[in-house]
Amino acid sequence: QGGNNAGHTVVVDGKEYDFHLFPSGIINPKAISFIAQLKSYFSLYLLTGLKDWEKRLIISDRAHIVFDFHQAVDGLQEVQRQAQEGKNIGTTKKGIGPTYSSKAARTGLRICDLLSDFDEFSSRFKNLAQQYKSMFPTLEIDIEGQLKKLKGYAEKIRPMVRDGVYFMYEALHGSPKKILVEGANAALLDIDFGTYPFVTSSNCTIGGVCTGLGVPPQHVGDVYGVVKAYTTRVGIGAFPTEQINEIGDLLQSRGHEWGVTTGRKRRCGWLDLVILKYAHMINGFTALALTKLDILDVLDEIKIGVAYRLGGKRIPYFP
């Protein structure tokens, strides 16, 4: 789920990779990596230091395309929110929200559209671009230039594109395979269950496995909740355990806490178990992968958020 708004730093044999779109399994020469949801091509051709990745990457024909104007509109919307409300959402400006809007409005374009009739694709692309230009008069779009670029991308990715639903069906029912699904963004950034409106536009919870890949629920096995030994957040939004002091600074510097996608400093605070329990209610973790415990090594005392009070009363839920 999601798109190239998520940033995953992966270190293997001392070499660091920053992934925004690729599943981290792309590093493993024996693994097949499959991209099922929103895409921005531009990330595909920036991958360096990996050999033959094109041979082990498959892209779903149903994946929606993030266009340049989606990214431009993302930035314009943030400026608008700041001007009207005095605050923005803090998006990565990677075009994810506008692309999901196009998807929900049924005007979005998918990989299958790009690879079939290019004349029809061009016509729908122009209509979509005009819609955004009418909403944002300052928006400039080089329509012909974009279409030329997209036609070139189409031929480059054509060998990688497959029917995603059938690919997953074969993977689940063919010869036994180990299948690992990697989610982007955190549970509290989920469009439905996160700290709305300071969320992303996709479902970052376990449900995304079913809706994003077309995998039936009975095939979901173990669910790993990946959680740091402290809590962080990029951008604005509620953060009860945040430490705007030397503790927060220490976690930020020792933990190298800045967003891989935006370069923004992450806000840091003590581990919030209320959030963790809430994420567990929705996802049903069978195990937790606790990371960055060593960042706390230098502290004599470690605090943990254990409960919320609302109106003076302790509450058992995440409000």
Tab-separated table of N, CA and C in Angstrom, residues 42-184:
chain	number	residue	atom	x	y	z
A	42	PHE	N	9.465	7.405	-11.572
A	42	PHE	CA	10.737	8.098	-11.548
A	42	PHE	C	11.671	7.426	-10.560
A	43	SER	N	11.118	6.818	-9.532
A	43	SER	CA	11.962	6.144	-8.548
A	43	SER	C	12.605	4.901	-9.144
A	44	LEU	N	11.941	4.294	-10.126
A	44	LEU	CA	12.417	3.002	-10.635
A	44	LEU	C	13.798	3.093	-11.247
A	45	TYR	N	14.084	4.226	-11.871
A	45	TYR	CA	15.346	4.301	-12.601
A	45	TYR	C	16.432	5.055	-11.851
A	46	LEU	N	16.213	5.224	-10.559
A	46	LEU	CA	17.229	5.884	-9.745
A	46	LEU	C	17.982	4.860	-8.899
A	47	LEU	N	17.664	3.575	-9.093
A	47	LEU	CA	18.259	2.548	-8.245
A	47	LEU	C	19.664	2.227	-8.736
A	48	THR	N	20.639	2.415	-7.870
A	48	THR	CA	22.018	2.104	-8.262
A	48	THR	C	22.610	1.124	-7.263
A	49	GLY	N	23.651	0.464	-7.669
A	49	GLY	CA	24.355	-0.433	-6.760
A	49	GLY	C	23.745	-1.816	-6.667
A	50	LEU	N	22.681	-2.082	-7.433
A	50	LEU	CA	22.081	-3.416	-7.435
A	50	LEU	C	22.144	-3.977	-8.846
A	51	LYS	N	22.532	-5.244	-8.938
A	51	LYS	CA	22.643	-5.867	-10.259
A	51	LYS	C	21.363	-6.615	-10.608
A	52	ASP	N	20.988	-6.534	-11.871
A	52	ASP	CA	19.876	-7.328	-12.430
A	52	ASP	C	18.558	-7.185	-11.679
A	53	TRP	N	18.318	-6.024	-11.043
A	53	TRP	CA	17.066	-5.880	-10.294
A	53	TRP	C	15.847	-5.963	-11.209
A	54	GLU	N	16.026	-5.546	-12.492
A	54	GLU	CA	14.880	-5.580	-13.423
A	54	GLU	C	14.361	-7.002	-13.604
A	55	LYS	N	15.270	-8.008	-13.461
A	55	LYS	CA	14.873	-9.405	-13.696
A	55	LYS	C	14.097	-9.983	-12.522
A	56	ARG	N	14.164	-9.328	-11.369
A	56	ARG	CA	13.451	-9.878	-10.214
A	56	ARG	C	12.388	-8.932	-9.666
A	57	LEU	N	11.961	-7.991	-10.513
A	57	LEU	CA	10.894	-7.079	-10.115
A	57	LEU	C	9.661	-7.291	-10.991
A	58	ILE	N	8.509	-7.405	-10.353
A	58	ILE	CA	7.236	-7.523	-11.072
A	58	ILE	C	6.320	-6.388	-10.618
A	59	ILE	N	5.641	-5.770	-11.588
A	59	ILE	CA	4.734	-4.659	-11.292
A	59	ILE	C	3.321	-5.079	-11.684
A	60	SER	N	2.375	-4.832	-10.812
A	60	SER	CA	0.983	-5.175	-11.105
A	60	SER	C	0.409	-4.265	-12.181
A	61	ASP	N	-0.374	-4.860	-13.080
A	61	ASP	CA	-1.023	-4.073	-14.135
A	61	ASP	C	-2.092	-3.143	-13.560
A	62	ARG	N	-2.510	-3.383	-12.299
A	62	ARG	CA	-3.564	-2.572	-11.682
A	62	ARG	C	-3.018	-1.389	-10.876
A	63	ALA	N	-1.706	-1.255	-10.803
A	63	ALA	CA	-1.112	-0.175	-10.003
A	63	ALA	C	-1.438	1.192	-10.617
A	64	HIS	N	-1.858	2.124	-9.777
A	64	HIS	CA	-2.124	3.493	-10.242
A	64	HIS	C	-0.818	4.258	-10.438
A	65	ILE	N	-0.863	5.209	-11.365
A	65	ILE	CA	0.340	5.980	-11.699
A	65	ILE	C	0.290	7.348	-11.022
A	66	VAL	N	1.405	7.703	-10.384
A	66	VAL	CA	1.565	9.039	-9.806
A	66	VAL	C	2.232	9.910	-10.867
A	67	PHE	N	1.521	10.934	-11.313
A	67	PHE	CA	2.074	11.818	-12.348
A	67	PHE	C	2.772	13.020	-11.720
A	68	ASP	N	3.557	13.720	-12.537
A	68	ASP	CA	4.252	14.918	-12.057
A	68	ASP	C	3.262	15.950	-11.517
A	69	PHE	N	2.112	16.095	-12.209
A	69	PHE	CA	1.155	17.112	-11.744
A	69	PHE	C	0.513	16.716	-10.416
A	70	HIS	N	0.415	15.416	-10.119
A	70	HIS	CA	-0.059	14.995	-8.795
A	70	HIS	C	0.896	15.514	-7.721
A	71	GLN	N	2.188	15.421	-8.014
A	71	GLN	CA	3.195	15.871	-7.042
A	71	GLN	C	3.141	17.387	-6.873
A	72	ALA	N	2.965	18.110	-7.998
A	72	ALA	CA	2.876	19.570	-7.937
A	72	ALA	C	1.643	20.007	-7.139
A	73	VAL	N	0.517	19.330	-7.380
A	73	VAL	CA	-0.741	19.646	-6.684
A	73	VAL	C	-0.607	19.373	-5.185
A	74	ASP	N	0.098	18.310	-4.823
A	74	ASP	CA	0.341	17.980	-3.418
A	74	ASP	C	0.977	19.172	-2.701
A	75	GLY	N	1.960	19.792	-3.341
A	75	GLY	CA	2.623	20.970	-2.774
A	75	GLY	C	1.698	22.171	-2.706
A	76	LEU	N	0.923	22.384	-3.774
A	76	LEU	CA	-0.004	23.527	-3.808
A	76	LEU	C	-1.085	23.400	-2.736
A	77	GLN	N	-1.568	22.169	-2.506
A	77	GLN	CA	-2.593	21.945	-1.480
A	77	GLN	C	-2.046	22.259	-0.084
A	78	GLU	N	-0.789	21.904	0.139
A	78	GLU	CA	-0.172	22.198	1.444
A	78	GLU	C	-0.072	23.710	1.671
A	79	VAL	N	0.310	24.441	0.620
A	79	VAL	CA	0.406	25.907	0.713
A	79	VAL	C	-0.984	26.489	1.006
A	80	GLN	N	-1.985	25.936	0.336
A	80	GLN	CA	-3.372	26.385	0.522
A	80	GLN	C	-3.846	26.158	1.959
A	81	ARG	N	-3.561	24.966	2.481
A	81	ARG	CA	-3.973	24.647	3.866
A	81	ARG	C	-3.306	25.608	4.856
A	82	GLN	N	-2.033	25.872	4.614
A	82	GLN	CA	-1.280	26.760	5.501
A	82	GLN	C	-1.908	28.156	5.486
A	83	ALA	N	-2.272	28.622	4.297
A	83	ALA	CA	-2.849	29.966	4.159
A	83	ALA	C	-4.247	30.050	4.768
A	84	GLN	N	-5.053	28.996	4.566
A	84	GLN	CA	-6.442	29.036	5.027
A	84	GLN	C	-6.602	28.683	6.497
A	85	GLU	N	-5.865	27.679	6.959
A	85	GLU	CA	-6.069	27.166	8.315
A	85	GLU	C	-4.914	27.455	9.270
A	86	GLY	N	-3.818	27.984	8.711
A	86	GLY	CA	-2.653	28.266	9.553
A	86	GLY	C	-1.837	27.028	9.879
A	87	LYS	N	-2.201	25.890	9.268
A	87	LYS	CA	-1.417	24.667	9.465
A	87	LYS	C	-1.636	23.749	8.267
A	88	ASN	N	-0.611	22.934	7.986
A	88	ASN	CA	-0.762	21.980	6.892
A	88	ASN	C	-0.788	20.566	7.459
A	89	ILE	N	-0.829	19.564	6.588
A	89	ILE	CA	-0.859	18.174	7.055
A	89	ILE	C	0.567	17.647	7.238
A	90	GLY	N	1.505	18.215	6.490
A	90	GLY	CA	2.889	17.742	6.575
A	90	GLY	C	3.132	16.569	5.640
A	91	THR	N	2.552	16.619	4.431
A	91	THR	CA	2.758	15.513	3.495
A	91	THR	C	4.183	15.548	2.949
A	92	THR	N	4.558	14.466	2.287
A	92	THR	CA	5.909	14.378	1.693
A	92	THR	C	5.963	15.069	0.336
A	93	LYS	N	4.805	15.545	-0.136
A	93	LYS	CA	4.678	16.222	-1.438
A	93	LYS	C	5.076	15.297	-2.590
A	94	LYS	N	4.832	14.006	-2.400
A	94	LYS	CA	5.153	13.024	-3.448
A	94	LYS	C	3.934	12.693	-4.313
A	95	GLY	N	2.833	13.414	-4.110
A	95	GLY	CA	1.669	13.223	-4.979
A	95	GLY	C	0.736	12.101	-4.582
A	96	ILE	N	0.946	11.552	-3.379
A	96	ILE	CA	0.173	10.370	-2.983
A	96	ILE	C	-1.304	10.712	-2.768
A	97	GLY	N	-1.584	11.766	-1.994
A	97	GLY	CA	-2.969	12.165	-1.728
A	97	GLY	C	-3.741	12.468	-3.006
A	98	PRO	N	-3.209	13.340	-3.879
A	98	PRO	CA	-3.914	13.623	-5.137
A	98	PRO	C	-4.114	12.376	-6.007
A	99	THR	N	-3.170	11.448	-6.000
A	99	THR	CA	-3.334	10.230	-6.807
A	99	THR	C	-4.454	9.364	-6.243
A	100	TYR	N	-4.508	9.257	-4.906
A	100	TYR	CA	-5.617	8.511	-4.289
A	100	TYR	C	-6.943	9.212	-4.553
A	101	SER	N	-6.930	10.545	-4.613
A	101	SER	CA	-8.159	11.292	-4.937
A	101	SER	C	-8.618	10.935	-6.350
A	102	SER	N	-7.671	10.894	-7.288
A	102	SER	CA	-7.999	10.507	-8.677
A	102	SER	C	-8.550	9.088	-8.720
A	103	LYS	N	-7.938	8.215	-7.926
A	103	LYS	CA	-8.363	6.811	-7.876
A	103	LYS	C	-9.814	6.724	-7.382
A	104	ALA	N	-10.107	7.436	-6.271
A	104	ALA	CA	-11.450	7.392	-5.689
A	104	ALA	C	-12.480	8.069	-6.599
A	105	ALA	N	-12.039	9.098	-7.350
A	105	ALA	CA	-12.946	9.799	-8.266
A	105	ALA	C	-13.101	9.039	-9.587
A	106	ARG	N	-12.355	7.917	-9.714
A	106	ARG	CA	-12.399	7.052	-10.897
A	106	ARG	C	-11.901	7.750	-12.159
A	107	THR	N	-10.995	8.708	-11.949
A	107	THR	CA	-10.361	9.361	-13.102
A	107	THR	C	-8.879	8.984	-13.181
A	108	GLY	N	-8.439	8.144	-12.248
A	108	GLY	CA	-7.030	7.742	-12.201
A	108	GLY	C	-6.635	6.875	-13.390
A	109	LEU	N	-5.344	6.803	-13.646
A	109	LEU	CA	-4.834	5.959	-14.737
A	109	LEU	C	-3.894	4.920	-14.163
A	110	ARG	N	-3.990	3.713	-14.705
A	110	ARG	CA	-3.207	2.603	-14.171
A	110	ARG	C	-2.191	2.098	-15.193
A	111	ILE	N	-1.327	1.228	-14.721
A	111	ILE	CA	-0.290	0.664	-15.591
A	111	ILE	C	-0.926	-0.008	-16.821
A	112	CYS	N	-2.055	-0.713	-16.604
A	112	CYS	CA	-2.717	-1.396	-17.736
A	112	CYS	C	-3.176	-0.388	-18.790
A	113	ASP	N	-3.564	0.827	-18.368
A	113	ASP	CA	-3.974	1.860	-19.328
A	113	ASP	C	-2.770	2.328	-20.145
A	114	LEU	N	-1.667	2.508	-19.465
A	114	LEU	CA	-0.447	2.988	-20.117
A	114	LEU	C	0.063	1.992	-21.161
A	115	LEU	N	-0.070	0.704	-20.856
A	115	LEU	CA	0.510	-0.309	-21.738
A	115	LEU	C	-0.430	-0.787	-22.844
A	116	SER	N	-1.703	-0.324	-22.838
A	116	SER	CA	-2.611	-0.786	-23.899
A	116	SER	C	-2.704	0.247	-25.019
A	117	ASP	N	-3.837	0.930	-25.142
A	117	ASP	CA	-4.030	1.885	-26.236
A	117	ASP	C	-3.486	3.258	-25.815
A	118	PHE	N	-2.337	3.636	-26.385
A	118	PHE	CA	-1.687	4.873	-25.926
A	118	PHE	C	-2.486	6.120	-26.316
A	119	ASP	N	-3.239	6.050	-27.422
A	119	ASP	CA	-4.058	7.206	-27.823
A	119	ASP	C	-5.156	7.463	-26.793
A	120	GLU	N	-5.789	6.376	-26.350
A	120	GLU	CA	-6.837	6.530	-25.334
A	120	GLU	C	-6.227	6.989	-24.006
A	121	PHE	N	-5.058	6.440	-23.672
A	121	PHE	CA	-4.352	6.849	-22.456
A	121	PHE	C	-4.069	8.355	-22.518
A	122	SER	N	-3.582	8.817	-23.671
A	122	SER	CA	-3.235	10.240	-23.843
A	122	SER	C	-4.461	11.123	-23.649
A	123	SER	N	-5.592	10.684	-24.195
A	123	SER	CA	-6.828	11.454	-24.083
A	123	SER	C	-7.270	11.565	-22.623
A	124	ARG	N	-7.216	10.447	-21.899
A	124	ARG	CA	-7.611	10.458	-20.481
A	124	ARG	C	-6.612	11.257	-19.643
A	125	PHE	N	-5.331	11.177	-19.997
A	125	PHE	CA	-4.286	11.936	-19.296
A	125	PHE	C	-4.551	13.436	-19.442
A	126	LYS	N	-4.890	13.860	-20.678
A	126	LYS	CA	-5.158	15.285	-20.933
A	126	LYS	C	-6.374	15.760	-20.136
A	127	ASN	N	-7.420	14.918	-20.087
A	127	ASN	CA	-8.620	15.278	-19.318
A	127	ASN	C	-8.309	15.454	-17.836
A	128	LEU	N	-7.509	14.528	-17.304
A	128	LEU	CA	-7.134	14.589	-15.887
A	128	LEU	C	-6.292	15.835	-15.610
A	129	ALA	N	-5.357	16.115	-16.504
A	129	ALA	CA	-4.498	17.300	-16.351
A	129	ALA	C	-5.350	18.574	-16.375
A	130	GLN	N	-6.324	18.633	-17.296
A	130	GLN	CA	-7.194	19.822	-17.398
A	130	GLN	C	-8.035	20.013	-16.133
A	131	GLN	N	-8.496	18.904	-15.559
A	131	GLN	CA	-9.265	18.977	-14.304
A	131	GLN	C	-8.451	19.675	-13.223
A	132	TYR	N	-7.175	19.265	-13.106
A	132	TYR	CA	-6.318	19.863	-12.076
A	132	TYR	C	-5.968	21.313	-12.402
A	133	LYS	N	-5.804	21.608	-13.685
A	133	LYS	CA	-5.491	22.994	-14.077
A	133	LYS	C	-6.663	23.918	-13.753
A	134	SER	N	-7.892	23.411	-13.892
A	134	SER	CA	-9.062	24.246	-13.582
A	134	SER	C	-9.188	24.484	-12.074
A	135	MET	N	-8.735	23.497	-11.290
A	135	MET	CA	-8.787	23.651	-9.821
A	135	MET	C	-7.648	24.528	-9.306
A	136	PHE	N	-6.509	24.442	-9.982
A	136	PHE	CA	-5.313	25.189	-9.556
A	136	PHE	C	-4.784	26.006	-10.736
A	137	PRO	N	-5.292	27.237	-10.901
A	137	PRO	CA	-4.941	28.056	-12.066
A	137	PRO	C	-3.435	28.315	-12.237
A	138	THR	N	-2.672	28.256	-11.142
A	138	THR	CA	-1.229	28.517	-11.261
A	138	THR	C	-0.446	27.278	-11.707
A	139	LEU	N	-1.148	26.144	-11.794
A	139	LEU	CA	-0.474	24.883	-12.132
A	139	LEU	C	-0.065	24.863	-13.607
A	140	GLU	N	1.200	24.582	-13.845
A	140	GLU	CA	1.681	24.474	-15.232
A	140	GLU	C	2.020	23.015	-15.522
A	141	ILE	N	1.485	22.500	-16.633
A	141	ILE	CA	1.742	21.105	-17.002
A	141	ILE	C	2.196	21.041	-18.458
A	142	ASP	N	3.351	20.442	-18.670
A	142	ASP	CA	3.843	20.218	-20.036
A	142	ASP	C	3.249	18.886	-20.512
A	143	ILE	N	2.030	18.958	-21.030
A	143	ILE	CA	1.286	17.736	-21.363
A	143	ILE	C	2.011	16.887	-22.406
A	144	GLU	N	2.435	17.496	-23.490
A	144	GLU	CA	3.088	16.720	-24.560
A	144	GLU	C	4.425	16.143	-24.082
A	145	GLY	N	5.166	16.946	-23.327
A	145	GLY	CA	6.453	16.480	-22.788
A	145	GLY	C	6.271	15.292	-21.856
A	146	GLN	N	5.226	15.389	-21.020
A	146	GLN	CA	4.939	14.303	-20.084
A	146	GLN	C	4.558	13.019	-20.820
A	147	LEU	N	3.702	13.170	-21.839
A	147	LEU	CA	3.251	11.990	-22.585
A	147	LEU	C	4.416	11.307	-23.307
A	148	LYS	N	5.329	12.102	-23.822
A	148	LYS	CA	6.506	11.538	-24.511
A	148	LYS	C	7.341	10.720	-23.517
A	149	LYS	N	7.504	11.298	-22.326
A	149	LYS	CA	8.274	10.624	-21.280
A	149	LYS	C	7.600	9.318	-20.864
A	150	LEU	N	6.264	9.393	-20.703
A	150	LEU	CA	5.501	8.219	-20.268
A	150	LEU	C	5.546	7.096	-21.299
A	151	LYS	N	5.546	7.474	-22.567
A	151	LYS	CA	5.620	6.460	-23.629
A	151	LYS	C	6.949	5.713	-23.542
A	152	GLY	N	8.009	6.458	-23.227
A	152	GLY	CA	9.326	5.837	-23.060
A	152	GLY	C	9.359	4.896	-21.865
A	153	TYR	N	8.760	5.344	-20.752
A	153	TYR	CA	8.703	4.503	-19.552
A	153	TYR	C	7.928	3.226	-19.817
A	154	ALA	N	6.844	3.353	-20.598
A	154	ALA	CA	5.979	2.208	-20.873
A	154	ALA	C	6.783	1.055	-21.465
A	155	GLU	N	7.656	1.376	-22.415
A	155	GLU	CA	8.428	0.308	-23.063
A	155	GLU	C	9.471	-0.280	-22.113
A	156	LYS	N	10.010	0.565	-21.241
A	156	LYS	CA	11.019	0.067	-20.284
A	156	LYS	C	10.411	-0.904	-19.283
A	157	ILE	N	9.200	-0.600	-18.823
A	157	ILE	CA	8.625	-1.452	-17.766
A	157	ILE	C	7.777	-2.602	-18.298
A	158	ARG	N	7.434	-2.563	-19.597
A	158	ARG	CA	6.538	-3.587	-20.164
A	158	ARG	C	6.935	-5.018	-19.785
A	159	PRO	N	8.248	-5.381	-19.856
A	159	PRO	CA	8.611	-6.763	-19.510
A	159	PRO	C	8.356	-7.123	-18.047
A	160	MET	N	8.214	-6.114	-17.180
A	160	MET	CA	8.048	-6.383	-15.748
A	160	MET	C	6.586	-6.503	-15.329
A	161	VAL	N	5.666	-6.081	-16.206
A	161	VAL	CA	4.260	-5.983	-15.806
A	161	VAL	C	3.527	-7.318	-15.971
A	162	ARG	N	2.765	-7.664	-14.938
A	162	ARG	CA	1.989	-8.905	-14.946
A	162	ARG	C	0.606	-8.643	-14.360
A	163	ASP	N	-0.318	-9.584	-14.589
A	163	ASP	CA	-1.605	-9.526	-13.912
A	163	ASP	C	-1.343	-9.826	-12.437
A	164	GLY	N	-1.479	-8.815	-11.593
A	164	GLY	CA	-1.080	-8.933	-10.191
A	164	GLY	C	-1.884	-9.927	-9.381
A	165	VAL	N	-3.180	-10.008	-9.641
A	165	VAL	CA	-4.045	-10.911	-8.873
A	165	VAL	C	-3.678	-12.367	-9.188
A	166	TYR	N	-3.497	-12.662	-10.470
A	166	TYR	CA	-3.147	-14.037	-10.863
A	166	TYR	C	-1.744	-14.400	-10.374
A	167	PHE	N	-0.847	-13.407	-10.395
A	167	PHE	CA	0.520	-13.640	-9.892
A	167	PHE	C	0.479	-14.073	-8.429
A	168	MET	N	-0.313	-13.366	-7.608
A	168	MET	CA	-0.410	-13.698	-6.191
A	168	MET	C	-1.119	-15.042	-5.976
A	169	TYR	N	-2.128	-15.302	-6.799
A	169	TYR	CA	-2.859	-16.575	-6.691
A	169	TYR	C	-1.904	-17.749	-6.945
A	170	GLU	N	-1.087	-17.604	-7.983
A	170	GLU	CA	-0.108	-18.658	-8.307
A	170	GLU	C	0.915	-18.817	-7.184
A	171	ALA	N	1.347	-17.674	-6.626
A	171	ALA	CA	2.345	-17.714	-5.548
A	171	ALA	C	1.783	-18.443	-4.325
A	172	LEU	N	0.488	-18.253	-4.057
A	172	LEU	CA	-0.146	-18.858	-2.888
A	172	LEU	C	-0.515	-20.327	-3.093
A	173	HIS	N	-0.827	-20.702	-4.327
A	173	HIS	CA	-1.333	-22.053	-4.580
A	173	HIS	C	-0.382	-22.959	-5.357
A	174	GLY	N	0.723	-22.395	-5.851
A	174	GLY	CA	1.680	-23.208	-6.600
A	174	GLY	C	2.632	-23.930	-5.668
A	175	SER	N	3.867	-24.152	-6.135
A	175	SER	CA	4.859	-24.807	-5.273
A	175	SER	C	5.080	-23.952	-4.028
A	176	PRO	N	5.299	-24.602	-2.859
A	176	PRO	CA	5.378	-23.834	-1.597
A	176	PRO	C	6.430	-22.719	-1.641
A	177	LYS	N	6.015	-21.533	-1.219
A	177	LYS	CA	6.912	-20.376	-1.220
A	177	LYS	C	6.773	-19.637	0.105
A	178	LYS	N	7.844	-18.930	0.448
A	178	LYS	CA	7.758	-18.024	1.592
A	178	LYS	C	7.367	-16.659	1.036
A	179	ILE	N	6.264	-16.125	1.536
A	179	ILE	CA	5.780	-14.837	1.044
A	179	ILE	C	5.795	-13.834	2.191
A	180	LEU	N	6.542	-12.760	2.010
A	180	LEU	CA	6.631	-11.697	3.013
A	180	LEU	C	6.033	-10.436	2.412
A	181	VAL	N	5.029	-9.876	3.085
A	181	VAL	CA	4.406	-8.641	2.617
A	181	VAL	C	4.953	-7.496	3.457
A	182	GLU	N	5.435	-6.464	2.783
A	182	GLU	CA	6.015	-5.318	3.483
A	182	GLU	C	5.084	-4.114	3.368
A	183	GLY	N	4.694	-3.566	4.509
A	183	GLY	CA	3.842	-2.383	4.501
A	183	GLY	C	4.675	-1.116	4.546
A	184	ALA	N	4.119	-0.041	4.013
A	184	ALA	CA	4.786	1.255	4.087
A	184	ALA	C	4.038	2.123	5.095
